[in-house]
Amino acid sequence: MTRSQSAPQGIVAGSIPLFAGHPAPELLPVRGIGRALAGWDGRPPLRAFNYGDEQGDPKLLDFLLARLNDTEQLGIGRENLMIIPGSTGGVAMLTRLLTKAGDTVLVDAPSYRDALHIFRDQGLVLRALPIDDEGPRLDALAAELERLAAEQVRPRFYYVVPNFQNPSGITVSEARRRAIIEQSNRHGFCIVEDDVYSDLRFAGCAPPSFYALARGENVLRLGSFSKTLAPGLRLGWLVGGSRQIAAFVASGVLRMGGGANPYSAALVAEFCRSGAWQAHVDWLRGQYQKRRDVALAALAEQMPAGVSWTRPAGGYFIWLRLPGAVDVDELERRAQAQQVYFANGRGFFSEPARGRHFLRLSYSYLSHDDMRVGIGILSRLIAQLAG
Ligand SMILES: Cc1ncc(COP(=O)(O)O)c(C=O)c1O
């Protein structure tokens, strides 16, 4: 398999990568970032070249503090916020610092594959909660917590992607959020909300975040510039209680290496302060909405009976349930032979067999035409396999 020089990681040249959870190249703000560079008169501030403050770039912290209090009503102070090297860097850091091998964490079924990978790297025990179209099922949560209490195990945290979940596209309803917070208080576990898609909402209002609903008690909230700017910048933010943030900021990695990506952070601070980020996000919403509409129309026109899928109101992903006779591995083999790549459902479950009739499609990366062609090929293969 070859890869084109300009294609992002994992994308085979000439293929239809329906799996790719990347922004499409034409959606990257290459010129705007260039203008931010020019705003430095070609001379980036010296601080951008040096080890940075452990908490993160001060100007970016100022910008985010104002924005998060304004748009999300978080009511946070500077002591509640830090810059992280992407949400991934934040999840890895808090996992390393809050847990040890053998500890238990709660995750959704399905959940974000790469977070599951980080938890497995740390040797954590994963307990999975099946989801429906409002988020994790509360009966499953209550039953799991009862089982754990009987085993005298306290889960360290519950990891959740609250808006337009990767992979399902589902948003956790406000009622579910409140009920989960109640359980977290009763059973003494923390909630880790990995919210990298909430700015990409196509319509309606977002439910308040777990952090806002819990008034900051025992919730860690992660955000990222990867989906609304560019993943290569490796920048995000973490909101939490002041004591917890202070402990993270004082951790060995930051003490030794300084704050997250000072050069990127200084550049992004310049971009954000000029108003360019908000304008870019507003534009992106319309772009992704069109792509979502094309994907949903292609599915409605081409998929055979017996296939169902989610209709996300934002984000990047659609989650497909295959008819019982169709195994996703066989479908994957046949699709790859035709250069169509999707994300196999098995990767998103702590028990992979539960994903054997599911797959994830992404509409963030492909052109409208490729999306229609890719969905058409998949539809025909599913019809063949379903007999
Ligand atoms: C739920 C979720 N969290 C985190 C990430 C990665 O974010 P970052 O690039 O900020 O590490 C992704 C990207 O696909 C994601 O879907």
Short mmCIF file of C-alpha atoms and ligand atoms in Angstrom, two decimals:
data_model
loop_
_atom_site.label_atom_id
_atom_site.label_comp_id
_atom_site.label_asym_id
_atom_site.label_seq_id
_atom_site.Cartn_x
_atom_site.Cartn_y
_atom_site.Cartn_z
CA MET A 1 0.00 0.00 0.00
CA THR A 2 1.28 3.45 -0.82
CA ARG A 3 0.50 6.72 0.81
CA SER A 4 0.52 10.05 -0.94
CA GLN A 5 3.02 12.58 0.45
CA SER A 6 0.26 15.07 1.26
CA ALA A 7 -2.32 12.63 2.65
CA PRO A 8 -2.68 12.53 6.44
CA GLN A 9 -1.57 9.54 8.51
CA GLY A 10 -3.19 6.24 7.58
CA ILE A 11 -4.76 7.32 4.28
CA VAL A 12 -3.89 5.22 1.21
CA ALA A 13 -3.49 7.22 -2.01
CA GLY A 14 -6.39 6.71 -4.40
CA SER A 15 -8.64 5.12 -1.77
CA ILE A 16 -11.98 6.32 -0.35
CA PRO A 17 -11.20 6.77 3.35
CA LEU A 18 -14.64 6.81 4.94
CA PHE A 19 -12.86 6.15 8.24
CA ALA A 20 -10.87 9.38 8.30
CA GLY A 21 -11.71 11.56 11.32
CA HIS A 22 -9.54 14.39 10.02
CA PRO A 23 -10.55 17.79 8.73
CA ALA A 24 -10.41 17.82 4.91
CA PRO A 25 -7.34 19.70 3.58
CA GLU A 26 -9.55 22.45 2.13
CA LEU A 27 -11.04 23.05 5.59
CA LEU A 28 -7.69 23.83 7.22
CA PRO A 29 -7.10 27.55 7.89
CA VAL A 30 -3.73 27.60 6.15
CA ARG A 31 -3.98 31.25 5.02
CA GLY A 32 -5.35 32.48 8.34
CA ILE A 33 -2.53 30.84 10.26
CA GLY A 34 -0.14 32.42 7.74
CA ARG A 35 -1.70 35.81 8.53
CA ALA A 36 -1.22 35.20 12.25
CA LEU A 37 2.46 34.50 11.51
CA ALA A 38 2.65 37.70 9.48
CA GLY A 39 1.04 39.51 12.44
CA TRP A 40 4.27 38.80 14.23
CA ASP A 41 6.01 40.79 11.42
CA GLY A 42 7.87 37.63 10.58
CA ARG A 43 9.44 37.72 14.07
CA PRO A 44 7.69 35.35 16.44
CA PRO A 45 8.06 36.48 20.05
CA LEU A 46 11.11 34.96 21.71
CA ARG A 47 8.91 33.28 24.34
CA ALA A 48 7.49 31.08 21.55
CA PHE A 49 10.94 29.51 21.05
CA ASN A 50 11.57 28.77 24.70
CA TYR A 51 10.27 26.36 27.32
CA GLY A 52 6.81 27.67 28.18
CA ASP A 53 4.96 28.27 31.45
CA GLU A 54 3.84 24.92 32.81
CA GLN A 55 0.19 26.02 32.83
CA GLY A 56 0.39 27.07 29.18
CA ASP A 57 0.75 30.18 27.02
CA PRO A 58 -0.58 33.13 29.11
CA LYS A 59 -2.31 34.86 26.20
CA LEU A 60 -4.04 31.67 25.11
CA LEU A 61 -5.16 31.07 28.71
CA ASP A 62 -6.60 34.64 28.83
CA PHE A 63 -8.46 34.08 25.58
CA LEU A 64 -9.88 30.69 26.59
CA LEU A 65 -10.86 31.87 30.05
CA ALA A 66 -12.99 34.67 28.60
CA ARG A 67 -14.48 32.43 25.91
CA LEU A 68 -15.34 29.50 28.17
CA ASN A 69 -16.97 31.77 30.75
CA ASP A 70 -18.84 33.64 28.08
CA THR A 71 -20.07 30.83 25.81
CA GLU A 72 -20.25 27.93 28.28
CA GLN A 73 -20.95 29.83 31.52
CA LEU A 74 -18.38 27.74 33.36
CA GLY A 75 -17.65 30.41 35.99
CA ILE A 76 -13.99 29.41 36.13
CA GLY A 77 -10.86 31.29 37.18
CA ARG A 78 -7.38 30.99 35.74
CA GLU A 79 -6.54 28.40 38.40
CA ASN A 80 -9.11 26.05 36.78
CA LEU A 81 -7.53 25.99 33.34
CA MET A 82 -4.40 24.68 31.62
CA ILE A 83 -3.20 24.17 28.06
CA ILE A 84 -2.58 20.56 26.99
CA PRO A 85 -0.97 18.98 23.90
CA GLY A 86 -4.34 18.07 22.35
CA SER A 87 -7.13 16.28 24.15
CA THR A 88 -5.11 13.07 23.74
CA GLY A 89 -2.26 14.58 25.73
CA GLY A 90 -4.74 15.54 28.45
CA VAL A 91 -6.38 12.10 28.60
CA ALA A 92 -2.96 10.44 28.76
CA MET A 93 -1.80 12.82 31.52
CA LEU A 94 -4.84 12.48 33.74
CA THR A 95 -4.91 8.71 33.24
CA ARG A 96 -1.26 8.48 34.27
CA LEU A 97 -1.71 10.71 37.29
CA LEU A 98 -5.11 9.56 38.56
CA THR A 99 -4.91 5.81 38.07
CA LYS A 100 -2.65 2.82 38.47
CA ALA A 101 -2.69 -0.57 36.73
CA GLY A 102 -5.64 -2.67 37.89
CA ASP A 103 -7.89 0.32 38.62
CA THR A 104 -11.36 0.35 37.08
CA VAL A 105 -12.84 3.01 34.81
CA LEU A 106 -16.30 3.27 33.26
CA VAL A 107 -16.60 3.79 29.51
CA ASP A 108 -19.44 3.79 27.03
CA ALA A 109 -20.09 0.91 24.63
CA PRO A 110 -19.14 2.04 22.06
CA SER A 111 -16.54 4.64 23.08
CA TYR A 112 -13.63 6.49 21.47
CA ARG A 113 -11.17 3.84 20.31
CA ASP A 114 -7.97 5.74 21.05
CA ALA A 115 -9.04 6.59 24.59
CA LEU A 116 -9.68 2.86 25.16
CA HIS A 117 -6.15 2.28 23.86
CA ILE A 118 -4.69 4.74 26.42
CA PHE A 119 -6.65 3.07 29.24
CA ARG A 120 -5.43 -0.37 28.16
CA ASP A 121 -1.83 0.89 27.98
CA GLN A 122 -2.18 1.87 31.64
CA GLY A 123 -3.49 -1.61 32.54
CA LEU A 124 -6.94 -0.36 33.56
CA VAL A 125 -10.01 -2.57 33.85
CA LEU A 126 -12.78 -1.27 31.57
CA ARG A 127 -16.44 -1.60 32.54
CA ALA A 128 -18.70 -0.70 29.62
CA LEU A 129 -22.13 0.95 29.61
CA PRO A 130 -24.33 0.35 26.55
CA ILE A 131 -25.70 3.55 25.04
CA ASP A 132 -28.97 4.49 23.37
CA ASP A 133 -29.80 7.70 21.53
CA GLU A 134 -29.62 9.79 24.74
CA GLY A 135 -26.27 8.45 25.93
CA PRO A 136 -25.33 5.72 28.43
CA ARG A 137 -28.28 3.72 29.74
CA LEU A 138 -28.98 4.58 33.35
CA ASP A 139 -30.18 1.08 34.24
CA ALA A 140 -26.84 -0.28 33.01
CA LEU A 141 -24.95 2.37 35.00
CA ALA A 142 -26.88 1.56 38.19
CA ALA A 143 -26.37 -2.20 37.71
CA GLU A 144 -22.64 -1.77 37.04
CA LEU A 145 -22.19 0.45 40.09
CA GLU A 146 -24.01 -2.10 42.24
CA ARG A 147 -21.77 -4.91 40.98
CA LEU A 148 -18.67 -2.83 41.62
CA ALA A 149 -19.85 -1.90 45.13
CA ALA A 150 -20.40 -5.60 45.87
CA GLU A 151 -16.81 -6.22 44.74
CA GLN A 152 -15.69 -3.23 46.88
CA VAL A 153 -14.32 -1.52 43.79
CA ARG A 154 -14.68 2.23 43.30
CA PRO A 155 -14.27 3.26 39.65
CA ARG A 156 -11.67 6.02 39.29
CA PHE A 157 -13.57 7.87 36.60
CA TYR A 158 -16.21 7.69 33.88
CA TYR A 159 -14.90 8.70 30.45
CA VAL A 160 -17.52 10.26 28.16
CA VAL A 161 -17.59 12.09 24.84
CA PRO A 162 -20.69 14.20 25.62
CA ASN A 163 -21.42 15.82 22.25
CA PHE A 164 -21.56 14.10 18.82
CA GLN A 165 -19.75 11.13 20.25
CA ASN A 166 -16.94 9.41 18.42
CA PRO A 167 -18.05 6.94 17.03
CA SER A 168 -21.86 7.17 17.30
CA GLY A 169 -22.53 10.89 16.74
CA ILE A 170 -24.87 10.80 19.77
CA THR A 171 -25.18 13.65 22.30
CA VAL A 172 -25.83 12.84 25.96
CA SER A 173 -29.14 14.47 27.00
CA GLU A 174 -29.27 16.93 29.89
CA ALA A 175 -31.39 14.56 31.97
CA ARG A 176 -28.81 11.79 31.56
CA ARG A 177 -26.00 14.20 32.44
CA ARG A 178 -27.76 15.16 35.67
CA ALA A 179 -28.45 11.53 36.59
CA ILE A 180 -24.81 10.53 35.94
CA ILE A 181 -23.56 13.41 38.09
CA GLU A 182 -25.84 12.23 40.90
CA GLN A 183 -24.35 8.73 40.65
CA SER A 184 -20.81 10.12 40.54
CA ASN A 185 -21.46 12.00 43.80
CA ARG A 186 -23.01 8.96 45.43
CA HIS A 187 -20.26 6.54 44.36
CA GLY A 188 -17.30 8.93 44.48
CA PHE A 189 -15.97 8.76 40.94
CA CYS A 190 -14.82 11.59 38.71
CA ILE A 191 -16.31 12.41 35.28
CA VAL A 192 -13.88 13.00 32.42
CA GLU A 193 -15.72 14.75 29.57
CA ASP A 194 -13.78 14.79 26.34
CA ASP A 195 -15.64 17.45 24.39
CA VAL A 196 -13.77 18.03 21.15
CA TYR A 197 -16.84 18.40 18.88
CA SER A 198 -19.22 20.76 20.72
CA ASP A 199 -18.27 23.82 18.64
CA LEU A 200 -19.34 21.95 15.50
CA ARG A 201 -23.09 21.96 16.22
CA PHE A 202 -25.30 22.43 13.16
CA ALA A 203 -28.53 23.49 14.87
CA GLY A 204 -30.18 23.93 18.24
CA CYS A 205 -28.54 24.50 21.62
CA ALA A 206 -25.99 22.35 23.39
CA PRO A 207 -27.04 20.91 26.74
CA PRO A 208 -24.94 22.40 29.57
CA SER A 209 -21.66 20.55 30.01
CA PHE A 210 -21.14 18.04 32.82
CA TYR A 211 -18.70 20.59 34.28
CA ALA A 212 -21.32 23.38 34.30
CA LEU A 213 -24.08 21.13 35.67
CA ALA A 214 -21.83 19.82 38.46
CA ARG A 215 -20.54 23.35 39.19
CA GLY A 216 -17.05 22.06 38.62
CA GLU A 217 -17.26 19.40 41.35
CA ASN A 218 -15.36 16.28 40.40
CA VAL A 219 -15.45 16.86 36.63
CA LEU A 220 -12.51 17.25 34.26
CA ARG A 221 -13.43 18.86 30.96
CA LEU A 222 -11.23 18.61 27.87
CA GLY A 223 -11.37 20.72 24.72
CA SER A 224 -9.25 20.80 21.57
CA PHE A 225 -8.24 22.94 18.62
CA SER A 226 -7.84 19.81 16.46
CA LYS A 227 -11.34 19.77 14.97
CA THR A 228 -11.89 23.52 14.66
CA LEU A 229 -8.36 24.53 13.60
CA ALA A 230 -5.83 21.82 12.82
CA PRO A 231 -4.77 18.58 14.54
CA GLY A 232 -1.11 19.21 13.71
CA LEU A 233 -1.00 22.14 16.13
CA ARG A 234 -1.42 19.61 18.98
CA LEU A 235 -3.26 21.98 21.30
CA GLY A 236 -6.21 21.72 23.63
CA TRP A 237 -7.30 22.78 27.11
CA LEU A 238 -8.27 21.15 30.37
CA VAL A 239 -10.72 22.59 32.91
CA GLY A 240 -10.91 21.21 36.43
CA GLY A 241 -10.83 21.94 40.16
CA SER A 242 -8.02 24.27 41.20
CA ARG A 243 -6.26 21.65 43.34
CA GLN A 244 -6.34 19.09 40.54
CA ILE A 245 -5.11 21.56 37.92
CA ALA A 246 -2.31 22.67 40.27
CA ALA A 247 -1.26 19.02 40.68
CA PHE A 248 -1.26 18.44 36.91
CA VAL A 249 0.71 21.66 36.29
CA ALA A 250 3.26 20.54 38.89
CA SER A 251 3.68 17.09 37.31
CA GLY A 252 7.13 15.86 36.33
CA VAL A 253 6.63 16.03 32.58
CA LEU A 254 5.60 19.70 32.65
CA ARG A 255 8.22 20.66 35.24
CA MET A 256 10.87 19.10 33.06
CA GLY A 257 9.68 20.13 29.60
CA GLY A 258 7.57 23.24 30.21
CA GLY A 259 3.97 23.87 29.10
CA ALA A 260 2.30 22.36 26.03
CA ASN A 261 3.71 23.29 22.62
CA PRO A 262 4.68 26.95 23.28
CA TYR A 263 5.25 27.82 19.61
CA SER A 264 1.86 26.52 18.44
CA ALA A 265 0.17 28.03 21.48
CA ALA A 266 1.59 31.52 20.87
CA LEU A 267 0.55 31.34 17.22
CA VAL A 268 -2.96 30.12 18.03
CA ALA A 269 -3.31 32.84 20.70
CA GLU A 270 -2.59 35.42 17.98
CA PHE A 271 -5.11 33.74 15.63
CA CYS A 272 -7.82 33.58 18.29
CA ARG A 273 -7.35 37.13 19.58
CA SER A 274 -7.82 38.55 16.09
CA GLY A 275 -11.32 36.98 15.94
CA ALA A 276 -10.20 34.62 13.16
CA TRP A 277 -10.92 31.43 15.12
CA GLN A 278 -14.57 32.29 15.78
CA ALA A 279 -15.06 33.25 12.12
CA HIS A 280 -13.44 29.99 11.04
CA VAL A 281 -15.64 27.90 13.38
CA ASP A 282 -18.78 29.64 12.07
CA TRP A 283 -17.74 28.84 8.50
CA LEU A 284 -16.76 25.25 9.34
CA ARG A 285 -20.19 24.47 10.82
CA GLY A 286 -21.83 25.17 7.46
CA GLN A 287 -19.21 23.10 5.62
CA TYR A 288 -19.60 20.07 7.86
CA GLN A 289 -23.37 20.36 7.84
CA LYS A 290 -23.38 20.14 4.02
CA ARG A 291 -21.12 17.08 4.19
CA ARG A 292 -23.37 15.47 6.82
CA ASP A 293 -26.40 16.13 4.59
CA VAL A 294 -24.70 14.56 1.56
CA ALA A 295 -23.77 11.47 3.59
CA LEU A 296 -27.29 11.08 5.05
CA ALA A 297 -28.91 11.52 1.63
CA ALA A 298 -26.55 8.93 0.09
CA LEU A 299 -27.34 6.48 2.89
CA ALA A 300 -31.09 7.00 2.50
CA GLU A 301 -30.88 6.52 -1.27
CA GLN A 302 -28.49 3.59 -1.43
CA MET A 303 -28.48 1.45 1.71
CA PRO A 304 -30.49 -1.79 1.57
CA ALA A 305 -33.29 -2.53 4.05
CA GLY A 306 -32.13 -3.74 7.46
CA VAL A 307 -29.32 -1.17 7.84
CA SER A 308 -29.86 1.66 10.33
CA TRP A 309 -27.74 4.67 11.22
CA THR A 310 -27.57 7.72 13.48
CA ARG A 311 -28.33 11.30 12.34
CA PRO A 312 -25.84 13.49 14.19
CA ALA A 313 -26.62 17.18 14.75
CA GLY A 314 -22.93 18.05 14.67
CA GLY A 315 -19.41 16.66 14.73
CA TYR A 316 -17.89 14.22 12.23
CA PHE A 317 -19.45 10.75 12.54
CA ILE A 318 -22.33 8.48 11.57
CA TRP A 319 -22.69 5.04 13.20
CA LEU A 320 -24.13 2.21 11.12
CA ARG A 321 -25.79 -0.93 12.39
CA LEU A 322 -25.58 -3.82 9.90
CA PRO A 323 -28.21 -6.52 9.44
CA GLY A 324 -27.58 -9.53 11.70
CA ALA A 325 -26.39 -11.68 8.76
CA VAL A 326 -23.57 -9.27 7.90
CA ASP A 327 -20.30 -9.53 9.80
CA VAL A 328 -18.27 -6.33 9.75
CA ASP A 329 -14.92 -8.12 9.23
CA GLU A 330 -16.09 -9.75 6.01
CA LEU A 331 -17.58 -6.46 4.84
CA GLU A 332 -14.27 -4.75 5.63
CA ARG A 333 -12.29 -7.28 3.57
CA ARG A 334 -14.55 -6.85 0.56
CA ALA A 335 -14.66 -3.05 0.88
CA GLN A 336 -10.88 -2.76 1.13
CA ALA A 337 -10.54 -4.85 -2.03
CA GLN A 338 -12.46 -2.00 -3.68
CA GLN A 339 -10.33 0.66 -1.97
CA VAL A 340 -13.07 1.70 0.46
CA TYR A 341 -11.96 2.00 4.09
CA PHE A 342 -14.29 2.47 7.06
CA ALA A 343 -13.74 2.20 10.82
CA ASN A 344 -14.61 -1.34 11.95
CA GLY A 345 -17.06 -1.25 14.87
CA ARG A 346 -15.04 -3.76 16.89
CA GLY A 347 -12.37 -1.17 17.71
CA PHE A 348 -14.83 0.96 19.69
CA PHE A 349 -15.84 -1.63 22.28
CA SER A 350 -13.94 -2.81 25.34
CA GLU A 351 -15.26 -6.24 24.31
CA PRO A 352 -14.63 -6.13 20.54
CA ALA A 353 -17.16 -8.88 19.67
CA ARG A 354 -19.94 -6.43 20.58
CA GLY A 355 -18.97 -4.37 17.53
CA ARG A 356 -19.34 -7.12 14.94
CA HIS A 357 -22.42 -5.57 13.33
CA PHE A 358 -21.32 -1.93 13.49
CA LEU A 359 -19.14 0.48 11.59
CA ARG A 360 -18.30 4.18 11.74
CA LEU A 361 -18.41 6.53 8.77
CA SER A 362 -16.82 9.96 8.84
CA TYR A 363 -18.00 12.83 6.63
CA SER A 364 -15.26 15.29 7.66
CA TYR A 365 -12.60 14.41 5.13
CA LEU A 366 -14.15 13.23 1.86
CA SER A 367 -15.44 15.27 -1.06
CA HIS A 368 -19.18 15.03 -1.66
CA ASP A 369 -18.57 12.85 -4.73
CA ASP A 370 -16.25 10.41 -2.96
CA MET A 371 -18.73 10.14 -0.12
CA ARG A 372 -21.54 9.18 -2.52
CA VAL A 373 -19.32 6.69 -4.38
CA GLY A 374 -17.97 5.14 -1.15
CA ILE A 375 -21.44 4.79 0.39
CA GLY A 376 -22.70 3.30 -2.89
CA ILE A 377 -19.99 0.62 -2.88
CA LEU A 378 -20.67 -0.20 0.77
CA SER A 379 -24.41 -0.39 0.12
CA ARG A 380 -23.95 -2.93 -2.68
CA LEU A 381 -21.55 -5.04 -0.62
CA ILE A 382 -23.93 -5.08 2.35
CA ALA A 383 -26.83 -6.08 0.07
CA GLN A 384 -24.71 -8.96 -1.32
CA LEU A 385 -23.66 -10.16 2.14
CA ALA A 386 -27.19 -9.88 3.52
CA GLY A 387 -28.24 -12.28 0.72
C1 LIG B 1 -13.44 12.02 21.30
C2 LIG B 1 -12.11 12.46 20.81
N1 LIG B 1 -11.19 12.87 21.68
C3 LIG B 1 -9.97 13.27 21.29
C4 LIG B 1 -9.62 13.26 19.95
C5 LIG B 1 -8.25 13.69 19.57
O1 LIG B 1 -8.09 15.03 19.94
P1 LIG B 1 -6.68 15.74 19.89
O2 LIG B 1 -6.27 15.84 18.47
O3 LIG B 1 -6.98 17.06 20.53
O4 LIG B 1 -5.75 14.93 20.69
C6 LIG B 1 -10.54 12.85 18.99
C7 LIG B 1 -10.17 12.80 17.57
O5 LIG B 1 -10.64 12.03 16.79
C8 LIG B 1 -11.82 12.43 19.43
O6 LIG B 1 -12.74 12.01 18.57
#
